[in-house]
Structure formats: structure tokens, C-alpha cells
Tab-separated table of C-alpha atoms and ligand atoms in Angstrom:
chain	number	residue	atom	x	y	z
A	1	MET	CA	-23.818	-2.036	22.399
A	2	ASP	CA	-24.760	-3.612	19.119
A	3	TYR	CA	-23.276	-1.565	16.286
A	4	GLN	CA	-23.052	-2.506	12.610
A	5	ILE	CA	-20.294	-1.120	10.406
A	6	THR	CA	-20.953	-1.412	6.679
A	7	PHE	CA	-20.622	0.450	3.409
A	8	ALA	CA	-23.355	3.044	2.989
A	9	GLY	CA	-26.116	2.394	0.497
A	10	PRO	CA	-27.831	4.886	-1.834
A	11	ASP	CA	-30.615	5.360	0.745
A	12	ASP	CA	-28.085	6.513	3.358
A	13	GLU	CA	-26.912	9.602	1.488
A	14	GLU	CA	-29.278	12.168	2.982
A	15	VAL	CA	-28.647	11.144	6.596
A	16	LEU	CA	-24.867	10.820	6.274
A	17	GLN	CA	-24.679	14.164	4.485
A	18	ALA	CA	-26.581	15.745	7.395
A	19	VAL	CA	-24.126	14.227	9.912
A	20	LEU	CA	-21.126	15.522	7.959
A	21	ILE	CA	-22.571	18.981	7.351
A	22	GLU	CA	-22.854	19.531	11.110
A	23	THR	CA	-19.081	20.081	11.040
A	24	ASP	CA	-18.686	21.655	7.594
A	25	MET	CA	-17.856	18.432	5.818
A	26	GLY	CA	-19.801	16.582	3.175
A	27	ILE	CA	-20.051	13.370	1.206
A	28	ALA	CA	-16.561	12.972	-0.239
A	29	GLY	CA	-17.175	10.696	-3.213
A	30	ASP	CA	-19.925	8.323	-4.184
A	31	ILE	CA	-22.126	7.525	-1.186
A	32	THR	CA	-21.333	3.823	-1.605
A	33	GLU	CA	-17.626	4.530	-0.939
A	34	HIS	CA	-18.392	5.662	2.623
A	35	ALA	CA	-18.438	3.421	5.685
A	36	VAL	CA	-21.156	4.004	8.258
A	37	ILE	CA	-21.769	2.888	11.818
A	38	LYS	CA	-25.388	2.054	12.581
A	39	LYS	CA	-27.393	1.053	15.591
A	40	ASP	CA	-30.909	-0.302	15.068
A	41	ASN	CA	-30.473	0.623	11.403
A	42	GLU	CA	-29.887	4.290	12.243
A	43	ILE	CA	-26.691	6.029	11.070
A	44	LEU	CA	-24.637	7.394	13.972
A	45	GLY	CA	-21.521	8.320	12.032
A	46	GLY	CA	-19.432	7.639	8.986
A	47	GLY	CA	-16.286	8.278	7.046
A	48	MET	CA	-14.579	7.655	3.746
A	49	LEU	CA	-11.209	6.037	3.152
A	50	ALA	CA	-9.449	6.301	-0.206
A	51	GLN	CA	-6.462	4.289	-1.345
A	52	THR	CA	-3.603	6.552	-2.448
A	53	GLY	CA	-1.034	3.882	-3.315
A	54	THR	CA	0.092	0.390	-2.354
A	55	ASN	CA	-0.451	0.117	1.405
A	56	ARG	CA	-1.352	3.810	1.577
A	57	TYR	CA	-4.740	5.214	2.519
A	58	HIS	CA	-6.247	8.601	3.328
A	59	LEU	CA	-9.304	9.241	5.493
A	60	LEU	CA	-11.140	12.031	3.700
A	61	VAL	CA	-14.049	12.699	6.051
A	62	PHE	CA	-15.039	11.295	9.417
A	63	ALA	CA	-17.760	12.358	11.863
A	64	VAL	CA	-20.165	11.160	14.521
A	65	ARG	CA	-23.682	12.609	14.828
A	66	GLN	CA	-23.640	15.567	17.192
A	67	GLY	CA	-25.904	14.096	19.895
A	68	ASP	CA	-23.963	10.820	19.923
A	69	ARG	CA	-20.438	12.175	20.452
A	70	GLY	CA	-18.383	11.287	23.513
A	71	LEU	CA	-19.889	7.797	23.764
A	72	GLY	CA	-17.067	5.855	22.146
A	73	ILE	CA	-18.758	5.547	18.754
A	74	GLY	CA	-15.997	7.407	16.893
A	75	ARG	CA	-13.397	5.126	18.460
A	76	ILE	CA	-15.291	1.985	17.428
A	77	LEU	CA	-15.682	3.132	13.832
A	78	LEU	CA	-12.142	4.507	13.470
A	79	ASN	CA	-10.571	1.367	14.926
A	80	GLU	CA	-12.509	-0.829	12.539
A	81	LEU	CA	-11.413	1.305	9.557
A	82	ILE	CA	-7.737	1.451	10.521
A	83	LYS	CA	-7.516	-2.250	11.383
A	84	GLN	CA	-8.367	-3.287	7.826
A	85	PRO	CA	-8.430	-0.191	5.604
A	86	TRP	CA	-8.362	-2.302	2.430
A	87	LYS	CA	-11.733	-3.739	3.431
A	88	TYR	CA	-13.308	-0.268	3.528
A	89	CYS	CA	-11.862	1.102	0.254
A	90	LEU	CA	-14.522	0.278	-2.285
A	91	ASN	CA	-12.177	0.766	-5.246
A	92	GLY	CA	-8.979	-0.265	-3.501
A	93	GLU	CA	-6.596	-2.961	-4.630
A	94	GLY	CA	-7.294	-5.179	-1.630
A	95	SER	CA	-5.085	-6.388	1.143
A	96	THR	CA	-1.317	-6.674	0.840
A	97	ALA	CA	1.244	-7.806	3.381
A	98	GLY	CA	3.350	-5.665	5.685
A	99	ASP	CA	3.169	-2.122	6.934
A	100	TYR	CA	0.514	0.260	5.782
A	101	LYS	CA	0.002	3.979	6.294
A	102	ILE	CA	-3.204	5.904	6.862
A	103	THR	CA	-3.228	9.695	6.833
A	104	THR	CA	-5.888	12.281	7.532
A	105	VAL	CA	-6.282	15.972	8.266
A	106	ALA	CA	-7.785	16.678	11.687
A	107	LYS	CA	-9.707	19.847	12.352
A	108	GLY	CA	-8.796	21.646	15.573
A	109	GLU	CA	-9.397	19.638	18.731
A	110	SER	CA	-10.195	16.435	16.854
A	111	ALA	CA	-6.405	15.873	16.562
A	112	LYS	CA	-6.571	14.654	20.168
A	113	PHE	CA	-9.181	12.070	19.194
A	114	TYR	CA	-6.861	10.727	16.491
A	115	GLU	CA	-3.864	10.734	18.843
A	116	LYS	CA	-5.850	8.652	21.326
A	117	ASN	CA	-6.430	6.164	18.549
A	118	GLY	CA	-2.823	5.682	17.444
A	119	PHE	CA	-2.291	8.563	15.006
A	120	ALA	CA	0.586	11.041	15.345
A	121	VAL	CA	0.848	14.576	14.020
A	122	CYS	CA	3.008	14.727	10.893
A	123	ASP	CA	3.976	17.257	8.260
A	124	PHE	CA	1.553	17.993	5.425
A	125	SER	CA	4.341	16.961	3.016
A	126	GLN	CA	3.963	13.373	4.311
A	127	LEU	CA	0.420	13.192	2.917
A	128	ASP	CA	-0.038	11.869	-0.603
A	129	TYR	CA	-1.044	14.225	-3.411
A	130	PRO	CA	-3.509	15.988	-3.544
A	131	PHE	CA	-4.169	15.777	0.207
A	132	ASP	CA	-0.776	17.338	1.023
A	133	GLN	CA	-2.110	20.567	-0.504
A	134	GLN	CA	-5.718	20.377	0.635
A	135	CYS	CA	-5.482	23.254	3.130
A	136	ASP	CA	-3.071	25.467	1.173
A	137	ASP	CA	-5.581	27.933	-0.229
A	138	CYS	CA	-8.328	27.575	2.378
A	139	PRO	CA	-9.460	30.974	3.699
A	140	ASP	CA	-10.646	29.284	6.925
A	141	ARG	CA	-7.279	27.698	7.731
A	142	SER	CA	-6.499	29.788	10.825
A	143	ASN	CA	-9.936	29.128	12.379
A	144	CYS	CA	-9.878	25.455	11.492
A	145	ASN	CA	-6.299	24.885	12.725
A	146	PRO	CA	-5.822	21.690	10.690
A	147	ALA	CA	-3.258	19.053	11.639
A	148	ALA	CA	-1.867	16.438	9.272
A	149	MET	CA	-1.984	13.044	11.010
A	150	MET	CA	-0.503	9.636	10.290
A	151	PHE	CA	-1.198	6.093	11.494
A	152	MET	CA	1.189	3.219	10.800
A	153	GLY	CA	-0.377	-0.233	10.817
A	154	CYS	CA	0.883	-3.702	10.181
A	155	LYS	CA	-1.049	-6.514	8.589
A	156	THR	CA	0.631	-9.270	10.550
A	157	ASN	CA	1.690	-9.393	14.160
A	158	ASP	CA	5.312	-10.234	13.431
A	159	CYS	CA	6.407	-7.123	11.537
B	1	COA	C1	-13.958	13.735	16.481
B	1	COA	C2	-15.166	12.787	16.583
B	1	COA	C3	-15.242	11.955	15.306
B	1	COA	C4	-14.931	11.856	17.786
B	1	COA	O1	-15.991	10.917	17.873
B	1	COA	P1	-16.636	10.553	19.292
B	1	COA	O2	-17.552	9.426	19.106
B	1	COA	O3	-17.175	11.792	19.896
B	1	COA	O4	-15.313	10.114	20.075
B	1	COA	P2	-15.196	8.964	21.195
B	1	COA	O5	-16.309	9.119	22.156
B	1	COA	O6	-15.024	7.656	20.544
B	1	COA	O7	-13.825	9.401	21.902
B	1	COA	C5	-12.670	8.597	21.954
B	1	COA	C6	-11.621	9.348	22.749
B	1	COA	O8	-11.255	10.546	22.056
B	1	COA	C7	-11.488	11.686	22.885
B	1	COA	N1	-12.009	12.784	22.058
B	1	COA	C8	-13.003	12.709	21.165
B	1	COA	N2	-13.204	13.904	20.593
B	1	COA	C9	-12.299	14.748	21.167
B	1	COA	C10	-12.017	16.120	20.993
B	1	COA	N3	-12.680	16.888	20.117
B	1	COA	N4	-11.017	16.658	21.736
B	1	COA	C11	-10.319	15.904	22.623
B	1	COA	N5	-10.547	14.586	22.830
B	1	COA	C12	-11.531	14.022	22.089
B	1	COA	C13	-12.524	11.247	23.900
B	1	COA	O9	-12.464	12.027	25.066
B	1	COA	C14	-12.137	9.792	24.132
B	1	COA	O10	-11.044	9.772	25.035
B	1	COA	P3	-10.883	8.596	26.146
B	1	COA	O11	-10.512	7.368	25.358
B	1	COA	O12	-9.769	9.088	26.992
B	1	COA	O13	-12.193	8.466	26.828
B	1	COA	C15	-16.495	13.534	16.822
B	1	COA	O14	-16.385	14.337	17.972
B	1	COA	C16	-16.912	14.393	15.650
B	1	COA	O15	-17.607	13.934	14.778
B	1	COA	N6	-16.484	15.667	15.626
B	1	COA	C17	-16.837	16.571	14.560
B	1	COA	C18	-16.191	16.189	13.241
B	1	COA	C19	-14.686	16.073	13.308
B	1	COA	O16	-14.004	16.844	13.974
B	1	COA	N7	-14.170	15.044	12.616
B	1	COA	C20	-12.756	14.729	12.608
B	1	COA	C21	-12.136	14.873	11.289
B	1	COA	S1	-11.950	16.540	10.749
């Protein structure tokens, strides 16, 4: 399959917002800070990574279009983002050497998707501020069953 993974452009906002709204998410910053996966110029999914410190990143939103789930598209996009998170942080400080950490909050069953892609469940206290508190006052917390997740990556093969 021929997929393109790029930063979203201003014209992509409406479509990406529709994909995210399907699961009660939404555009998390400026549209141009989101990465999207496209096939034949059509958006199939997207997400937004933010840098929270040196070698530290947080995935704020991530979703694949409802009719395209279960086809490996989420895995392709997530693996591209976690392989080089500095490349997909529009306002990040760029690449540095050594270990890096990516966190996210998975909703319900999606924790299994992250586990299959190298993330492990962690404590909310291991997320950087303000993401460590993002579910604290949410009235939907028991339905959503959120799980804090962490991925540890390494920029070179020898560390
Ligand atoms: C979670 C999501 C991004 C996964 O994308 P996808 O394209 O459907 O996932 P893939 O087809 O790449 O699946 C990769 C693997 O994860 C597994 N997986 C995906 N979603 C899963 C789920 N909800 N529960 C359990 N396993 C799941 C797949 O079975 C597959 O396993 P395999 O490698 O053994 O075949 C997508 O289902 C989605 O957008 N869900 C709604 C939004 C959401 O929950 N986002 C997560 C952040 S809150």
C-alpha cells in the first residue's frame, strides 16, 4: 500500500477534525502541528505529538477513520511517529542523542493497540504536566477507562 505521512495543511482541518470527532477527540493544537496518513491524497488518520522536555514527547490525539480501522494503518502511522518523534513535533527542539520517552493516554481498549506497538501501561504520575492531570476531573472517566502509556525509544542502535 502506498501511504504518505506528512504534516497536515490548513486544507486538512475539516477532514481530520471529522476523523477525530468519531471518537470524541478533536484537533489538539494548530492543524499544522498534526501528522496525517494519506492514501491517494485522502486522509485516513492522524495524530499530534507535542514535545514536553528534552527527549520527552506526548501524543495528544491519535485516530484512524472508522471505516479504515483494523487494516494496519494505525500501526504504520504510530510506528513512523515513535521512530522519529522530533521530526513530527512542529515546534520541537529537534533530534538529540540517546533515549527518548513518548507518553499518551489510551482510551479503553485502545491500550491493547499501544501495547502491540511497544508501549507499556504506566502511572499517570509518569506523564509530564499537564498531561498527568488530564483525566482528573473528567466526568466520563469511568466509561472511558483511560490508561497512561509509555514508550521508551533510543536514537541509536547501541544504547
Ligand atoms: C486505536 C486505533 C488508532 C488503531 O488503529 P487501527 O488502524 O485500527 O489499528 P491497526 O489495524 O494498525 O492494528 C494494529 C494492531 O493493534 C490491534 N488493535 C487495534 N485496535 C485495537 C483495539 N481497540 N483493541 C485491541 N487491539 C487493537 C490490532 O488487532 C492489530 O493487532 P495485530 O498486530 O495482532 O494484528 C483505531 O482503532 C482508532 O482510531 N480508534 C479510535 C480512537 C482511539 O481509540 N484512539 C487511541 C487514542 S485514545
